[in-house]
Tab-separated table of C-alpha atoms in Angstrom:
chain	number	residue	atom	x	y	z
G	19	UNK	CA	12.639	-43.651	-56.271
G	20	UNK	CA	11.851	-47.366	-56.608
G	21	UNK	CA	14.051	-49.241	-59.144
G	22	UNK	CA	10.847	-50.710	-60.858
G	23	UNK	CA	7.587	-48.902	-60.674
G	24	UNK	CA	4.248	-50.285	-61.904
G	25	UNK	CA	0.713	-48.813	-62.376
G	26	UNK	CA	-0.679	-48.469	-58.858
G	27	UNK	CA	-3.892	-50.319	-59.903
G	28	UNK	CA	-6.192	-52.072	-59.302
G	29	UNK	CA	-7.120	-52.267	-63.043
G	30	UNK	CA	-10.425	-53.418	-64.056
G	31	UNK	CA	-11.506	-54.181	-67.692
G	32	UNK	CA	-14.562	-55.899	-69.327
G	33	UNK	CA	-14.211	-59.310	-70.738
G	34	UNK	CA	-12.919	-59.068	-74.312
G	35	UNK	CA	-11.232	-55.670	-73.865
G	36	UNK	CA	-7.432	-54.921	-74.014
G	37	UNK	CA	-5.712	-54.598	-70.728
G	38	UNK	CA	-2.609	-52.442	-70.614
G	39	UNK	CA	0.007	-52.844	-67.828
G	40	UNK	CA	2.908	-50.483	-67.598
G	41	UNK	CA	6.238	-50.530	-65.820
G	42	UNK	CA	9.134	-48.078	-65.706
G	43	UNK	CA	12.745	-48.844	-64.397
G	44	UNK	CA	15.517	-46.588	-63.220
G	45	UNK	CA	18.791	-48.590	-64.037
G	46	UNK	CA	19.826	-47.958	-67.705
G	47	UNK	CA	21.992	-50.948	-67.437
G	48	UNK	CA	19.054	-53.336	-67.283
G	49	UNK	CA	19.073	-55.781	-70.161
G	50	UNK	CA	16.362	-58.423	-69.605
G	51	UNK	CA	12.717	-57.721	-68.778
G	52	UNK	CA	10.021	-60.064	-67.594
G	53	UNK	CA	6.385	-60.256	-66.809
G	54	UNK	CA	5.118	-62.735	-64.242
G	55	UNK	CA	1.507	-63.574	-63.465
G	56	UNK	CA	0.597	-64.372	-59.822
G	57	UNK	CA	-2.870	-65.778	-59.013
G	58	UNK	CA	-4.033	-65.072	-55.400
G	59	UNK	CA	-2.247	-67.390	-52.923
G	60	UNK	CA	-0.010	-68.859	-55.685
G	61	UNK	CA	3.500	-68.411	-56.773
G	62	UNK	CA	4.590	-66.184	-59.685
G	63	UNK	CA	4.633	-67.724	-63.108
G	64	UNK	CA	6.830	-66.315	-65.967
G	65	UNK	CA	4.540	-65.327	-68.952
G	66	UNK	CA	6.743	-63.085	-71.146
G	67	UNK	CA	10.462	-62.131	-71.584
G	68	UNK	CA	11.809	-59.341	-73.730
G	69	UNK	CA	15.324	-58.274	-74.371
G	70	UNK	CA	15.322	-55.824	-77.315
G	71	UNK	CA	13.406	-52.670	-78.258
G	72	UNK	CA	10.033	-53.283	-79.859
G	73	UNK	CA	7.180	-55.712	-79.548
G	74	UNK	CA	7.129	-59.381	-78.803
G	75	UNK	CA	3.885	-61.269	-79.127
G	76	UNK	CA	2.811	-64.653	-77.672
G	77	UNK	CA	-0.830	-65.521	-78.230
G	78	UNK	CA	-2.995	-62.887	-76.576
G	79	UNK	CA	0.065	-61.320	-74.785
G	80	UNK	CA	2.264	-58.599	-76.175
G	81	UNK	CA	5.273	-57.210	-74.406
G	82	UNK	CA	6.626	-53.812	-75.520
G	83	UNK	CA	10.090	-52.449	-74.516
G	84	UNK	CA	11.502	-48.970	-75.084
G	85	UNK	CA	15.035	-48.764	-73.556
G	86	UNK	CA	15.428	-45.077	-74.263
G	87	UNK	CA	12.269	-44.203	-72.193
G	88	UNK	CA	13.095	-47.053	-69.690
G	89	UNK	CA	9.538	-48.298	-70.218
G	90	UNK	CA	8.094	-51.851	-70.438
G	91	UNK	CA	4.424	-52.715	-71.079
G	92	UNK	CA	2.245	-55.772	-71.310
G	93	UNK	CA	-0.894	-55.868	-73.393
G	94	UNK	CA	-3.496	-58.523	-72.994
G	95	UNK	CA	-5.924	-58.652	-75.848
G	96	UNK	CA	-9.339	-60.329	-75.608
G	97	UNK	CA	-9.092	-60.324	-71.894
G	98	UNK	CA	-10.695	-63.265	-70.030
G	99	UNK	CA	-11.753	-63.651	-66.382
G	100	UNK	CA	-9.011	-66.248	-66.064
G	101	UNK	CA	-6.504	-63.438	-66.684
G	102	UNK	CA	-7.600	-61.745	-63.323
G	103	UNK	CA	-4.373	-61.879	-61.399
G	104	UNK	CA	-1.499	-59.653	-60.121
G	105	UNK	CA	1.092	-59.005	-62.799
G	106	UNK	CA	4.703	-58.452	-61.707
G	107	UNK	CA	7.243	-56.632	-63.863
G	108	UNK	CA	10.882	-57.646	-63.229
G	109	UNK	CA	14.190	-56.257	-64.661
G	110	UNK	CA	17.686	-57.619	-64.641
G	111	UNK	CA	21.213	-56.736	-65.556
G	112	UNK	CA	22.699	-59.817	-67.271
G	113	UNK	CA	25.476	-60.409	-64.986
G	114	UNK	CA	26.411	-63.954	-63.852
G	115	UNK	CA	24.327	-63.476	-60.726
G	116	UNK	CA	21.196	-62.783	-62.818
G	117	UNK	CA	19.241	-61.387	-59.924
G	118	UNK	CA	15.999	-59.613	-60.779
G	119	UNK	CA	14.390	-56.659	-59.245
G	120	UNK	CA	10.505	-56.696	-59.062
G	121	UNK	CA	7.979	-53.970	-59.124
G	122	UNK	CA	4.985	-54.111	-56.525
G	123	UNK	CA	2.578	-55.521	-59.069
G	124	UNK	CA	-0.623	-54.463	-60.657
G	125	UNK	CA	-3.782	-56.379	-59.881
G	126	UNK	CA	-6.069	-56.858	-62.794
G	127	UNK	CA	-9.688	-57.856	-62.646
G	128	UNK	CA	-11.547	-58.981	-65.818
G	129	UNK	CA	-15.299	-58.599	-65.421
G	130	UNK	CA	-17.625	-61.000	-67.347
K	18	UNK	CA	6.942	-83.240	-61.517
K	19	UNK	CA	10.106	-81.206	-62.590
K	20	UNK	CA	10.439	-77.822	-60.936
K	21	UNK	CA	11.240	-76.183	-57.586
K	22	UNK	CA	10.013	-77.825	-54.456
K	23	UNK	CA	9.744	-75.980	-51.154
K	24	UNK	CA	9.191	-77.321	-47.741
K	25	UNK	CA	7.318	-76.651	-45.473
K	26	UNK	CA	4.207	-74.947	-47.113
K	27	UNK	CA	3.086	-73.413	-43.844
K	28	UNK	CA	4.893	-72.755	-40.545
K	29	UNK	CA	4.025	-70.899	-37.275
K	30	UNK	CA	7.019	-69.967	-35.095
K	31	UNK	CA	7.324	-68.299	-31.757
K	32	UNK	CA	9.557	-65.280	-31.435
K	33	UNK	CA	13.088	-66.468	-30.937
K	34	UNK	CA	12.718	-69.848	-32.378
K	35	UNK	CA	14.837	-71.011	-35.349
K	36	UNK	CA	13.930	-72.894	-38.485
K	37	UNK	CA	15.293	-73.845	-41.961
K	38	UNK	CA	13.285	-73.430	-45.254
K	39	UNK	CA	14.183	-76.040	-47.769
K	40	UNK	CA	14.356	-75.671	-51.519
K	41	UNK	CA	15.321	-78.126	-54.190
K	42	UNK	CA	15.220	-77.927	-57.998
K	43	UNK	CA	15.534	-80.807	-60.419
K	44	UNK	CA	16.100	-78.801	-63.654
K	45	UNK	CA	19.911	-78.663	-63.317
K	46	UNK	CA	19.715	-74.865	-62.868
K	47	UNK	CA	22.983	-73.070	-61.867
K	48	UNK	CA	21.364	-70.175	-59.988
K	49	UNK	CA	19.017	-70.198	-57.091
K	50	UNK	CA	17.311	-67.300	-55.197
K	51	UNK	CA	15.293	-66.655	-51.939
K	52	UNK	CA	12.720	-63.946	-52.003
K	53	UNK	CA	10.120	-62.792	-49.536
K	54	UNK	CA	6.737	-61.246	-50.336
K	55	UNK	CA	4.748	-58.981	-48.009
K	56	UNK	CA	1.087	-58.068	-48.650
K	57	UNK	CA	0.696	-55.595	-51.538
K	58	UNK	CA	4.311	-55.631	-52.246
K	59	UNK	CA	6.579	-57.215	-54.800
K	60	UNK	CA	9.306	-59.651	-54.269
K	61	UNK	CA	12.385	-58.643	-52.271
K	62	UNK	CA	15.587	-60.593	-52.665
K	63	UNK	CA	17.038	-62.078	-49.351
K	64	UNK	CA	20.000	-64.135	-50.636
K	65	UNK	CA	21.106	-65.734	-53.938
K	66	UNK	CA	23.479	-68.287	-55.152
K	67	UNK	CA	24.775	-67.630	-58.678
K	68	UNK	CA	26.321	-71.024	-58.866
K	69	UNK	CA	27.228	-74.079	-56.627
K	70	UNK	CA	29.594	-73.042	-53.893
K	71	UNK	CA	28.807	-69.300	-53.903
K	72	UNK	CA	26.198	-67.163	-51.943
K	73	UNK	CA	25.583	-63.628	-51.780
K	74	UNK	CA	23.386	-61.111	-49.857
K	75	UNK	CA	20.420	-59.471	-51.544
K	76	UNK	CA	18.265	-56.461	-50.575
K	77	UNK	CA	17.075	-57.645	-47.182
K	78	UNK	CA	19.512	-60.288	-45.659
K	79	UNK	CA	19.371	-59.288	-42.022
K	80	UNK	CA	18.164	-62.060	-39.749
K	81	UNK	CA	18.763	-64.876	-42.463
K	82	UNK	CA	21.533	-67.255	-43.496
K	83	UNK	CA	21.718	-69.582	-46.456
K	84	UNK	CA	23.455	-72.685	-47.513
K	85	UNK	CA	24.006	-73.951	-51.018
K	86	UNK	CA	24.101	-77.645	-50.195
K	87	UNK	CA	24.735	-78.820	-53.752
K	88	UNK	CA	23.631	-77.849	-57.181
K	89	UNK	CA	19.971	-78.925	-56.359
K	90	UNK	CA	19.480	-77.604	-52.903
K	91	UNK	CA	19.440	-74.011	-51.480
K	92	UNK	CA	18.226	-73.650	-47.787
K	93	UNK	CA	17.240	-70.490	-45.957
K	94	UNK	CA	17.665	-70.383	-42.101
K	95	UNK	CA	16.087	-67.979	-39.605
K	96	UNK	CA	18.284	-68.174	-36.440
K	97	UNK	CA	16.007	-66.178	-34.158
K	98	UNK	CA	12.668	-65.556	-35.701
K	99	UNK	CA	11.045	-62.095	-35.276
K	100	UNK	CA	7.423	-60.934	-36.034
K	101	UNK	CA	8.959	-58.770	-38.843
K	102	UNK	CA	9.900	-62.082	-40.605
K	103	UNK	CA	6.312	-62.986	-41.029
K	104	UNK	CA	5.873	-63.220	-44.748
K	105	UNK	CA	5.635	-65.561	-47.707
K	106	UNK	CA	8.995	-66.954	-48.866
K	107	UNK	CA	9.624	-68.031	-52.454
K	108	UNK	CA	12.513	-69.923	-53.706
K	109	UNK	CA	13.393	-69.570	-57.423
K	110	UNK	CA	15.957	-70.951	-59.892
K	111	UNK	CA	17.012	-70.234	-63.441
K	112	UNK	CA	19.276	-71.570	-66.039
K	113	UNK	CA	22.355	-69.887	-67.628
K	114	UNK	CA	21.466	-67.297	-70.124
K	115	UNK	CA	18.767	-64.612	-70.267
K	116	UNK	CA	16.083	-66.686	-68.765
K	117	UNK	CA	13.435	-65.912	-66.193
K	118	UNK	CA	12.791	-67.671	-62.985
K	119	UNK	CA	10.985	-70.745	-62.104
K	120	UNK	CA	9.310	-70.396	-58.592
K	121	UNK	CA	8.418	-72.829	-55.925
K	122	UNK	CA	5.026	-72.872	-54.402
K	123	UNK	CA	6.131	-70.849	-51.380
K	124	UNK	CA	6.294	-71.078	-47.640
K	125	UNK	CA	3.798	-69.127	-45.575
K	126	UNK	CA	5.589	-68.249	-42.374
K	127	UNK	CA	3.954	-66.590	-39.335
K	128	UNK	CA	6.006	-65.563	-36.327
K	129	UNK	CA	4.065	-64.856	-33.191
């Protein structure tokens, strides 16, 4: 079993719809959770961080964390074509080393 | 511009050749990381440096060595390149605390 698993994808939604991206993790000691966006041929860019159970909203993005179920999700409201990218889920134990483990990513396409 | 700078951006090596990938950050971050990304896959940790003067192996360290030259610079060396090392290499850094990574723009390496 992989440490971090994401929807196999690809995911396609129409413009204006809600895109839902899911991630599960196996290590119950994980304490920090991140979503990165990666455009084709570019480097990953941090878009959301979440550390406690519940929802965290930032503009059109909402991250949801449920530690009991070992589940993290990212919702993108009013999806735009510019949201088309691969989204990487990452988890981390907050030791001094702070190294993150990444999922394989889910590719999202938003169709105009 | 502030951030993480990687050089070179592209490189083609012949099997058995050696090279060093350079990474420098100007954000005064303590921790630095080297990841590789293969098609359709997430990021896999090669080596990391939790702080200046320390380095540790990640998930896939075989065939690589690293040097944390100072707080700013963290280099990755391939001593004898193999086709299996064809990949995109990303350097990342982060500050103390529960923060995510800032990534460099990547090095696209092909070993023939």
